[in-house]
Each structure stands twice: as C-alpha cells, then as structure tokens.
Tab-separated table of C-alpha atoms in Angstrom:
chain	number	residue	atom	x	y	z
A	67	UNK	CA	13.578	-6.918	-14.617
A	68	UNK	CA	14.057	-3.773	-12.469
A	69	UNK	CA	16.430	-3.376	-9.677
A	70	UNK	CA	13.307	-1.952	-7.531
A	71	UNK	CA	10.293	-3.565	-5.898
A	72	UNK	CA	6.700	-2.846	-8.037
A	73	UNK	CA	4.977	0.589	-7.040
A	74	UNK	CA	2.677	-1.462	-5.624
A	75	UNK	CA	4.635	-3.320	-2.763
A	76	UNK	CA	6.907	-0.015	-2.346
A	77	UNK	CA	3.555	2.111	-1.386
A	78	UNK	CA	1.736	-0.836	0.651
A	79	UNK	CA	5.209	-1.621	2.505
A	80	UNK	CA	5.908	2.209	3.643
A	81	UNK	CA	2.070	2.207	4.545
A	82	UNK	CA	2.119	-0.712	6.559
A	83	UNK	CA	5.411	0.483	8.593
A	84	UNK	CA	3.235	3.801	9.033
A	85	UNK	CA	0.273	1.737	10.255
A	86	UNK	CA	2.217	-1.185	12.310
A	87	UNK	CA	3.902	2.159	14.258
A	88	UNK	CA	0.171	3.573	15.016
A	89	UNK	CA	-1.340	-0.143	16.245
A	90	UNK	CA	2.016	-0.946	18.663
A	91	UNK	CA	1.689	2.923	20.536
A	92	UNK	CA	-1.998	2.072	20.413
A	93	UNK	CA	-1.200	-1.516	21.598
A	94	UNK	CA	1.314	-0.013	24.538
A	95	UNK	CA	-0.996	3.242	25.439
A	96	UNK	CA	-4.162	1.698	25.843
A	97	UNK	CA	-4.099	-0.060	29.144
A	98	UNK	CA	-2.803	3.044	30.804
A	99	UNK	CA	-5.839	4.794	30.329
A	100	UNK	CA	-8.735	4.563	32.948
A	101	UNK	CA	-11.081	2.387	31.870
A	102	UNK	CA	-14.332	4.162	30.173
A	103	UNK	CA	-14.926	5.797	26.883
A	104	UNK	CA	-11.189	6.826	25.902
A	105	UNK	CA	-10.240	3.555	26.732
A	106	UNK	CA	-13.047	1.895	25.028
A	107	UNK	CA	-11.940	3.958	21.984
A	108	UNK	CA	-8.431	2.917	22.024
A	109	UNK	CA	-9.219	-0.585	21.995
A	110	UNK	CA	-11.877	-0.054	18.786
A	111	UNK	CA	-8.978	1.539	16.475
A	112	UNK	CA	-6.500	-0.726	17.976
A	113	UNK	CA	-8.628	-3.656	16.704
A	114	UNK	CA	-9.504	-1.584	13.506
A	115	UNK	CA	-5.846	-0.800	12.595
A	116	UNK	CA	-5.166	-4.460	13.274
A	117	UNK	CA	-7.723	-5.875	10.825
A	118	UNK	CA	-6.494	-3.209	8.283
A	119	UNK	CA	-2.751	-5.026	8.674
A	120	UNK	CA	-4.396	-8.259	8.269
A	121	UNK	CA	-6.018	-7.271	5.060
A	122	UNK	CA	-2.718	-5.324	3.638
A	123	UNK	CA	-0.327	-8.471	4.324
A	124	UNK	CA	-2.597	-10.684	2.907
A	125	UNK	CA	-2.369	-8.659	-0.414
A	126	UNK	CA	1.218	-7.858	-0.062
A	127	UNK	CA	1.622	-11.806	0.180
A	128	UNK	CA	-0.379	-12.070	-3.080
A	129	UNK	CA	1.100	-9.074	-4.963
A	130	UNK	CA	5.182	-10.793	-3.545
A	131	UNK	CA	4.191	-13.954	-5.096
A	132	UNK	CA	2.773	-12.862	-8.181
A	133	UNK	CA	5.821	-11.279	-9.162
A	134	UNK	CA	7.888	-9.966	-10.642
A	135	UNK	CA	10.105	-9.189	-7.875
A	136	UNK	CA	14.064	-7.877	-8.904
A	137	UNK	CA	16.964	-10.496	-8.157
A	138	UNK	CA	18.654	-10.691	-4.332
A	139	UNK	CA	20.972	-7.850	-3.757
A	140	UNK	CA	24.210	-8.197	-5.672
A	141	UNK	CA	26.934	-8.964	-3.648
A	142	UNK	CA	25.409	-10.236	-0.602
A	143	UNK	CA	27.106	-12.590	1.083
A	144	UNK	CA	24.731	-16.113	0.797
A	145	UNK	CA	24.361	-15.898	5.125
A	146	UNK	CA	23.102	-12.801	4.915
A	147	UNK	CA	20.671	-13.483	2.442
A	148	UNK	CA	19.466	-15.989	4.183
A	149	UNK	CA	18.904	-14.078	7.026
A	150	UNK	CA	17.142	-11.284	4.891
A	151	UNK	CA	14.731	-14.207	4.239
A	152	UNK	CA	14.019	-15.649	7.320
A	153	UNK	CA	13.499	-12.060	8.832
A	154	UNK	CA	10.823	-11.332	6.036
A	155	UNK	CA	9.165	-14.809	6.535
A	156	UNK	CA	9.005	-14.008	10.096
A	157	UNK	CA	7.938	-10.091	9.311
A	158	UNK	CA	4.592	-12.323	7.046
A	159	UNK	CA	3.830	-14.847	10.007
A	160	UNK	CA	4.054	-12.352	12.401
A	161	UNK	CA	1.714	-9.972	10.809
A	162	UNK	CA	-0.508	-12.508	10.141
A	163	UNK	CA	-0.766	-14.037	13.370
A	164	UNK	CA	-1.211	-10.904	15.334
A	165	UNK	CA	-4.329	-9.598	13.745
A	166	UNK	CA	-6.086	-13.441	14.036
A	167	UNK	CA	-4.866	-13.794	17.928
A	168	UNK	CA	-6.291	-10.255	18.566
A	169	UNK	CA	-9.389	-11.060	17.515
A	170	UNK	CA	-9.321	-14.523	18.827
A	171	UNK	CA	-8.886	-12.991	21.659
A	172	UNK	CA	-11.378	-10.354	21.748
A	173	UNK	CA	-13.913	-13.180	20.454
A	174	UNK	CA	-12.923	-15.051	23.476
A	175	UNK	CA	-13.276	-11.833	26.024
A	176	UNK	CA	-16.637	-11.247	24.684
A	177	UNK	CA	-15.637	-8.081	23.109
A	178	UNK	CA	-16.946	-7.188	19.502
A	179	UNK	CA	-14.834	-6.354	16.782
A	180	UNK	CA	-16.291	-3.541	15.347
A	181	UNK	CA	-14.173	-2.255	12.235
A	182	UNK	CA	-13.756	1.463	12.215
A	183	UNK	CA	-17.257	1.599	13.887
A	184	UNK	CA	-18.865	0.438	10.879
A	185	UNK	CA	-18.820	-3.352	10.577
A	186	UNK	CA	-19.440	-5.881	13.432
A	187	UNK	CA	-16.996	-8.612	12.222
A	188	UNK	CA	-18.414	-12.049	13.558
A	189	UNK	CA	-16.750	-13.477	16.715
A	190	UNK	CA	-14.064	-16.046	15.778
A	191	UNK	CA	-14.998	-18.209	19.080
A	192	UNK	CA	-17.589	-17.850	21.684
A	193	UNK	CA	-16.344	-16.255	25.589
A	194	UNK	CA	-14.132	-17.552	27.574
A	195	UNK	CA	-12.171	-15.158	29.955
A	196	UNK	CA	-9.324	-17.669	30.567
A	197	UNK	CA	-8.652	-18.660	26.919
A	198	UNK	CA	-8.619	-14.645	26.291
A	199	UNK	CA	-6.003	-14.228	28.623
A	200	UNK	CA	-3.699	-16.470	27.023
A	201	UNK	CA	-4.786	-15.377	23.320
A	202	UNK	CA	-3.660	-11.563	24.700
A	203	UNK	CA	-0.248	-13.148	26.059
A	204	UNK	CA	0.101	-14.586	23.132
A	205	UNK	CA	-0.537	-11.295	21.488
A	206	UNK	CA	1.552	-9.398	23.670
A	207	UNK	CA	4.447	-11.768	23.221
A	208	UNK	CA	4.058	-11.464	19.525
A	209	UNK	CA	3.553	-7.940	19.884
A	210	UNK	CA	7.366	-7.847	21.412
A	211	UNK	CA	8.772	-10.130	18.946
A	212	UNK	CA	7.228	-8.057	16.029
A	213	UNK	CA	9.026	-4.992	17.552
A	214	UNK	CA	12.262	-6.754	17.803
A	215	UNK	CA	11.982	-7.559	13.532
A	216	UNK	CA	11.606	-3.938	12.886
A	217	UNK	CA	14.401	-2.864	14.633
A	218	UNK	CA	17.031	-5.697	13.064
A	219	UNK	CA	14.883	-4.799	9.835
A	220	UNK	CA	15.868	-0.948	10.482
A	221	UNK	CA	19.512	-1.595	11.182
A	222	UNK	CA	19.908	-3.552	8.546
A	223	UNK	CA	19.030	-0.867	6.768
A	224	UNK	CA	20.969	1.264	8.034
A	225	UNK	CA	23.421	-0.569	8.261
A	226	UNK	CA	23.737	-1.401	3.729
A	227	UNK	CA	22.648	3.074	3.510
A	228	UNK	CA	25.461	4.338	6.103
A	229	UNK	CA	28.233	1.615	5.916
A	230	UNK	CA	28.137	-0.355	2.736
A	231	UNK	CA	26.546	2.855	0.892
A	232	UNK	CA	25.373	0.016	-1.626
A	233	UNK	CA	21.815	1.859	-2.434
A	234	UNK	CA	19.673	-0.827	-1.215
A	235	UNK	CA	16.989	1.500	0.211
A	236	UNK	CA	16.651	2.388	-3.406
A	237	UNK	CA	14.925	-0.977	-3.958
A	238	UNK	CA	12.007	-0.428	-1.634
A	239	UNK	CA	12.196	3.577	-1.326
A	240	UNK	CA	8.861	5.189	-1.912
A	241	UNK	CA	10.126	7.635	-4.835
C-alpha cells in the first residue's frame, strides 16, 4: 500500500476544489446582477456546475470506498484524526446536500434545471414559491458552512506543509 491517494481521487479531488471555487463566486455574484439574460445565465452554470459536483462526489464516494486508500498519517495524534474525519464526512454530506437542495429548490421556484443547456433534468417537486425560499436558505446556509470546511481544510494544510513540514500534501498532491 502506497503512502498516496489513487490517481484517481488525487485528479477528481484537485478538480472538484477547482469547480466548488467556480459554483460559490457563481453562487455569491449572481444576485448582484440585474435581472435579465446575464443573470439568467449565471443561474444556468451555477445549477450546471452544481449537478457536475453532485455527479463527481458521488464517484469520489465510490472510488474512497472501493479502496485501496494508504493508512492515517503517521504520527497523528488520535484527536486530530478524528477531526480529519469528521471534517471529510462533513466535506461528503455537504457536497451532497447542496447540489439536491439547489435543485429542490429550483424545482420548487418553477425554474428548470437545464444542464449545460443541453439536458432538461426533471423537476424534483412541483412549484411552490414559499418552500423555494426555504430550500435556497437552506442552500445558502450550507453554502456558508461549506466555505467554512475549506478554509479549516486549507489550514490544516497548511498548517502539517509550513509547521510540522511532515509532507502530507504529498498524499493528495496532483504530481
């Protein structure tokens, strides 16, 4: 067993943090644009970059618990691995929840989902403008939280490449 994630997970993880970037400025630039066709536009490849992230965490899910996967760090204190864990489970639910209560709620504010302009996806639930609302404050609130995992997921990075020096970027590096 290797000390490094599968190609695989390394590629789809820097690809998602490349993508999850993209959707939030989308997310938090989007409803300061007049409303018309730029706007309209936003909200598409929001809801397109959205489905993508659904897709990709599904199969990073699969691809994680297929395995192999290398050990827990050595020398990591058991608290800390713990909280490694806990962050990632909440990184998973998270990124699953998001995509679904986005398009809950655009099922629910009558808006189609239309996936990179190509495919109408089906509506998840028929209209209802105060059930939206809540499904988008949901959305936004998970939207927040999601924000708040990457950074404690960045400074814990940071944290084991500029003050332990212990190589643990190695594990998930993309070369």
């Amino acid at each position: 067993m290797t000390d490094r994630y599968p190609t695989a997970l390394r590629i789809i993880h820097w690809g998602m943090g490349l993508l999850i970037v993209l959707t939030i400025a989308l997310g938090l630039f989007m409803g300061r644009v007049e409303p018309g066709a730029m706007m309209n536009r936003l909200f598409d490849l929001h809801r397109s970059f959205g489905i993508l992230v659904l897709g990709l965490i599904i199969l990073r899910a699969w691809l994680r618990w297929r395995g192999p996967l290398p050990p827990d760090a050595p020398g990591m204190p058991p608290v800390q691995t713990l909280v490694v864990k806990i962050v990632h489970l909440g990184f998973y639910a998270i990124l699953l929840a998001l995509p679904v209560l986005g398009w809950l709620g655009s099922s629910a504010y009558g808006a189609p989902v239309i996936f990179f302009g190509q495919i109408t996806l089906p509506a998840l639930i028929g209209p209802d403008k105060a059930l939206a609302a809540q499904l988008f404050f949901l959305h936004e609130v998970g939207a927040f939280t999601l924000i708040g995992l990457i950074i404690l997921h960045v400074l814990g990075v940071l944290y084991h490449q500029l003050v332990l020096r212990d190589g643990l970027l190695h594990r998930m590096g993309p070369f």
